[in-house]
Amino acid sequence: LKTSQSVSLALPVDGRVSIQVAQLLYQDLRIEKVQGQAVLQKGKLSFENLTADLAGGSATLTGELDLAKPGIPLRGRLRVEGIDLTTLTDTIFPAAQGSVSGSLAADSDFSGNGGTGDILTTLKAYGNFELKDGEVNGSPLLAELSQFLTSPELQVLGFSTLQGKYGLIKRQGTIDAQLKSRRIILTPQGSFSLDGPLNISLETRISPDLLAESGLAGSKGGLLKDENGWSLLPLRVKGEYDRPRLTLDSTAVKNQLEKGVSNELERQLQ
């Protein structure tokens, strides 16, 4: 739906419609068993618990479009459960750099203007997500981390869970999440832009066996340990998504040093 900001699509009728569609096809993505209620009243079009099966899971949408107002304001909530992320992203973002797989559950609230040329310029969204038993492959950030730690295996990273929360306001976003795998735990927190720039702290916890194989093996005595004996490495991500830069998080390093960690860590890493 695309209109100018001054155009409204209000219709001089009210009504309620039951929606039942056996199958829709978007490119190669099948959306099946679409059902729910659509209500048109006083220029507002509402969808009540519109459900569908897709990508091995299910989605539920509740929302409203105000057709009587310029820009067609919209708001709603989207919940997904058991979505095969590989199937979804391969269809919607076939040219994306890298891939993420796993079973996705997410709950998001959103608002914006449906009548603008680029909805992302007005979209506001926030919510939480959980991705289970997945793998990250070909990510520029993992490639940078792999080089930073001189550990080639990190370019393909399987994980048990990737969960957290996010916010997005007019192409500017925030993230607070954690990825847990067998040999490394990553905790990204910070801000990003859909246009590129990143500013994210990346607390990295490294298992003893991965540390022994990495380029940080000589820093064993200078890395702070957590309660499980994993080494803590405070990093910061700058640059852009396709060209990230990893550096030491100087504030976090200072905090570690004040806790009695040797200066040898900072000297070796820099």
Coordinates of C-alpha atoms in Angstrom, one line a residue:
L1 CA 0.0 0.0 0.0
K2 CA 1.6 3.3 -1.1
T3 CA 0.0 6.7 -1.0
S4 CA 1.2 10.3 -0.5
Q5 CA 1.1 11.7 3.0
S6 CA -2.0 13.8 2.1
V7 CA -4.2 11.0 0.8
S8 CA -6.6 8.9 2.9
L9 CA -8.5 5.8 1.8
A10 CA -11.5 6.0 4.1
L11 CA -14.6 4.3 2.8
P12 CA -18.1 5.4 3.7
V13 CA -19.1 1.9 4.8
D14 CA -18.8 -0.2 7.9
G15 CA -18.6 -4.0 8.0
R16 CA -17.1 -7.2 9.3
V17 CA -15.5 -9.9 7.2
S18 CA -14.3 -13.4 8.1
I19 CA -11.1 -14.3 6.4
Q20 CA -10.2 -17.8 5.5
V21 CA -7.5 -18.5 2.9
A22 CA -6.1 -22.0 2.3
Q23 CA -2.8 -20.9 0.9
L24 CA -1.0 -17.7 -0.2
L25 CA 2.3 -17.7 -2.0
Y26 CA 4.9 -15.0 -1.5
Q27 CA 7.8 -15.8 -3.9
D28 CA 8.7 -19.3 -2.7
L29 CA 7.2 -18.9 0.8
R30 CA 3.9 -20.6 1.5
I31 CA 1.5 -19.0 3.9
E32 CA -1.2 -21.4 4.8
K33 CA -4.4 -21.6 6.9
V34 CA -4.9 -17.9 7.0
Q35 CA -7.9 -17.0 9.1
G36 CA -9.3 -14.3 11.3
Q37 CA -11.6 -11.2 11.3
A38 CA -11.3 -7.9 9.5
V39 CA -13.5 -5.0 10.8
L40 CA -14.1 -1.7 8.9
Q41 CA -15.6 1.0 11.1
K42 CA -15.5 4.8 10.9
G43 CA -12.6 4.6 8.5
K44 CA -10.5 2.2 10.6
L45 CA -9.6 -1.2 9.3
S46 CA -8.8 -3.7 12.2
F47 CA -7.5 -7.2 12.1
E48 CA -8.5 -9.4 15.0
N49 CA -6.2 -12.4 15.7
L50 CA -5.3 -13.0 12.1
T51 CA -3.4 -16.3 12.2
A52 CA -1.4 -18.2 9.7
D53 CA 1.0 -21.1 9.3
L54 CA 4.3 -20.4 7.7
A55 CA 7.9 -21.6 7.6
G56 CA 7.2 -24.5 9.8
G57 CA 5.6 -22.4 12.6
S58 CA 2.7 -20.0 13.2
A59 CA 2.1 -16.2 13.3
T60 CA -0.6 -14.1 14.9
L61 CA -1.3 -10.5 13.9
T62 CA -3.6 -8.0 15.7
G63 CA -3.6 -4.5 14.2
E64 CA -5.3 -1.4 13.0
L65 CA -5.0 0.9 10.0
D66 CA -6.6 4.3 10.2
L67 CA -7.6 4.8 6.6
A68 CA -9.2 8.2 7.3
K69 CA -5.9 9.9 8.3
P70 CA -3.2 11.0 5.9
G71 CA -0.3 8.6 5.8
I72 CA -2.5 5.8 7.0
P73 CA -1.2 5.3 10.6
L74 CA -1.0 1.7 11.7
R75 CA -0.3 -0.1 14.9
G76 CA -0.4 -3.7 16.0
R77 CA 1.2 -6.7 17.6
L78 CA 2.9 -9.7 15.9
R79 CA 3.7 -13.0 17.6
V80 CA 5.5 -15.9 15.9
E81 CA 6.3 -19.3 17.2
G82 CA 8.4 -22.2 15.8
I83 CA 9.4 -20.3 12.7
D84 CA 12.2 -21.9 10.7
L85 CA 14.4 -18.9 10.2
T86 CA 16.3 -20.3 7.3
T87 CA 13.2 -20.8 5.3
L88 CA 12.0 -17.2 6.1
T89 CA 15.2 -15.3 5.4
D90 CA 16.1 -17.3 2.3
T91 CA 12.8 -16.1 0.8
I92 CA 12.7 -12.5 2.1
F93 CA 16.4 -11.7 2.0
P94 CA 17.9 -14.0 -0.6
A95 CA 20.9 -11.8 -1.2
A96 CA 21.7 -11.3 2.5
Q97 CA 25.3 -11.6 3.5
G98 CA 25.7 -14.7 5.8
S99 CA 22.9 -16.7 7.3
V100 CA 21.2 -17.5 10.6
S101 CA 19.3 -20.7 11.2
G102 CA 17.2 -21.9 14.2
S103 CA 13.6 -22.0 15.5
L104 CA 12.3 -18.5 16.2
A105 CA 9.8 -17.3 18.7
A106 CA 9.2 -13.5 19.0
D107 CA 6.6 -11.0 20.3
S108 CA 6.7 -7.5 18.9
D109 CA 4.6 -4.3 19.1
F110 CA 4.8 -1.9 16.2
S111 CA 3.4 1.4 14.8
G112 CA 4.1 3.6 11.8
N113 CA 2.5 5.0 8.6
G114 CA 1.4 2.4 6.1
G115 CA 1.0 5.0 3.4
T116 CA 4.6 6.1 3.1
G117 CA 7.0 5.1 0.4
D118 CA 9.4 3.5 2.9
I119 CA 7.6 2.3 6.0
L120 CA 11.0 2.0 7.9
T121 CA 11.3 5.8 8.0
T122 CA 8.2 5.9 10.3
L123 CA 8.3 2.4 11.9
K124 CA 8.6 2.1 15.6
A125 CA 8.9 -1.5 17.0
Y126 CA 10.0 -3.2 20.1
G127 CA 9.8 -6.7 21.5
N128 CA 11.7 -9.8 22.5
F129 CA 12.9 -12.9 20.6
E130 CA 14.4 -16.3 21.2
L131 CA 16.2 -18.4 18.7
K132 CA 17.0 -22.0 19.6
D133 CA 19.4 -24.7 18.3
G134 CA 20.7 -22.6 15.4
E135 CA 23.8 -21.6 13.6
V136 CA 25.4 -18.3 12.3
N137 CA 27.4 -18.8 9.1
G138 CA 29.2 -16.2 7.0
S139 CA 28.5 -13.2 9.3
P140 CA 31.0 -10.4 8.8
L141 CA 31.1 -9.9 12.6
L142 CA 32.0 -13.6 13.2
A143 CA 34.7 -13.3 10.5
E144 CA 36.2 -10.3 12.4
L145 CA 35.9 -12.1 15.7
S146 CA 37.5 -15.2 14.3
Q147 CA 40.4 -13.1 13.0
F148 CA 40.7 -11.2 16.3
L149 CA 40.9 -14.5 18.3
T150 CA 42.8 -16.3 15.6
S151 CA 40.2 -19.1 15.8
P152 CA 39.0 -20.1 12.3
E153 CA 36.2 -22.3 13.7
L154 CA 34.3 -19.2 14.9
Q155 CA 33.4 -18.3 11.3
V156 CA 30.6 -20.9 11.7
L157 CA 29.1 -20.8 15.1
G158 CA 26.4 -23.2 16.4
F159 CA 24.4 -22.1 19.4
S160 CA 21.9 -23.4 21.8
T161 CA 20.0 -20.1 22.4
L162 CA 20.1 -16.6 21.1
Q163 CA 17.6 -14.5 23.0
G164 CA 17.0 -10.9 24.0
K165 CA 15.1 -7.8 23.3
Y166 CA 15.3 -5.1 20.6
G167 CA 13.9 -1.6 19.8
L168 CA 13.6 0.2 16.5
I169 CA 12.7 3.8 15.9
K170 CA 12.9 5.3 12.4
R171 CA 15.8 3.1 11.2
Q172 CA 17.7 3.4 14.5
G173 CA 17.8 0.4 16.8
T174 CA 18.9 -1.0 20.1
I175 CA 19.7 -4.5 21.1
D176 CA 20.3 -6.3 24.4
A177 CA 20.8 -10.1 23.8
Q178 CA 22.9 -13.1 24.6
L179 CA 24.2 -16.0 22.4
K180 CA 25.2 -19.2 24.2
S181 CA 27.3 -21.9 22.5
R182 CA 29.4 -24.7 23.7
R183 CA 32.7 -22.7 23.6
I184 CA 31.8 -19.1 23.6
I185 CA 29.1 -16.7 25.0
L186 CA 28.5 -13.4 23.3
T187 CA 26.4 -10.6 24.9
P188 CA 25.8 -7.7 22.5
Q189 CA 24.4 -4.5 24.0
G190 CA 24.1 -1.2 22.3
S191 CA 22.8 0.7 19.3
F192 CA 22.8 0.2 15.5
S193 CA 21.4 1.9 12.4
L194 CA 19.7 0.2 9.5
D195 CA 21.9 2.5 7.4
G196 CA 25.0 1.0 8.8
P197 CA 26.7 2.4 11.8
L198 CA 27.2 0.2 14.9
N199 CA 28.0 1.0 18.5
I200 CA 27.7 -2.2 20.5
S201 CA 29.5 -3.5 23.5
L202 CA 30.3 -7.2 23.1
E203 CA 31.1 -9.0 26.3
T204 CA 32.8 -12.2 25.2
R205 CA 33.2 -15.3 27.5
I206 CA 35.6 -17.9 26.2
S207 CA 35.8 -21.5 27.4
P208 CA 39.2 -22.8 28.7
D209 CA 39.7 -25.1 25.7
L210 CA 38.9 -22.3 23.1
L211 CA 41.2 -20.0 25.0
A212 CA 44.0 -22.5 24.8
E213 CA 43.6 -22.7 21.0
S214 CA 43.2 -19.0 20.4
G215 CA 45.7 -16.2 20.0
L216 CA 45.0 -15.2 23.5
A217 CA 46.6 -18.3 25.0
G218 CA 49.4 -16.3 26.4
S219 CA 47.0 -14.0 28.3
K220 CA 45.6 -16.7 30.6
G221 CA 46.9 -15.0 33.7
G222 CA 45.6 -11.6 32.6
L223 CA 42.0 -12.4 31.8
L224 CA 39.3 -12.1 34.4
K225 CA 37.4 -15.4 35.0
D226 CA 33.7 -15.9 35.7
E227 CA 32.2 -18.4 38.2
N228 CA 32.6 -21.2 35.6
G229 CA 36.2 -20.5 34.9
W230 CA 35.5 -19.0 31.5
S231 CA 37.7 -16.0 30.5
L232 CA 36.1 -12.6 30.0
L233 CA 37.0 -10.4 27.1
P234 CA 35.4 -7.0 26.8
L235 CA 35.0 -5.9 23.2
R236 CA 33.3 -3.1 21.3
V237 CA 31.9 -3.3 17.8
K238 CA 32.1 -0.2 15.6
G239 CA 32.0 0.3 11.8
E240 CA 29.1 -1.0 9.8
Y241 CA 27.3 -4.4 9.5
D242 CA 29.3 -5.5 6.4
R243 CA 32.6 -3.9 7.7
P244 CA 32.6 -4.2 11.5
R245 CA 35.6 -3.3 13.6
L246 CA 36.4 -5.0 16.9
T247 CA 38.3 -3.1 19.5
L248 CA 38.9 -3.5 23.2
D249 CA 36.1 -1.8 25.3
S250 CA 38.4 0.6 27.2
T251 CA 35.8 1.4 29.9
A252 CA 35.3 -2.3 30.6
V253 CA 39.0 -3.0 30.5
K254 CA 39.5 -0.2 33.0
N255 CA 36.9 -1.7 35.3
Q256 CA 38.6 -5.1 35.0
L257 CA 42.0 -3.6 35.8
E258 CA 40.6 -1.9 38.8
K259 CA 39.4 -5.3 40.0
G260 CA 43.0 -6.5 40.0
V261 CA 43.4 -7.8 36.4
S262 CA 47.0 -7.6 35.1
N263 CA 48.0 -4.8 32.7
E264 CA 49.4 -7.6 30.6
L265 CA 46.0 -8.2 29.0
E266 CA 45.7 -4.7 27.7
R267 CA 49.3 -4.7 26.5
Q268 CA 49.0 -8.0 24.6
L269 CA 45.7 -7.3 23.0
Q270 CA 46.5 -3.8 21.8

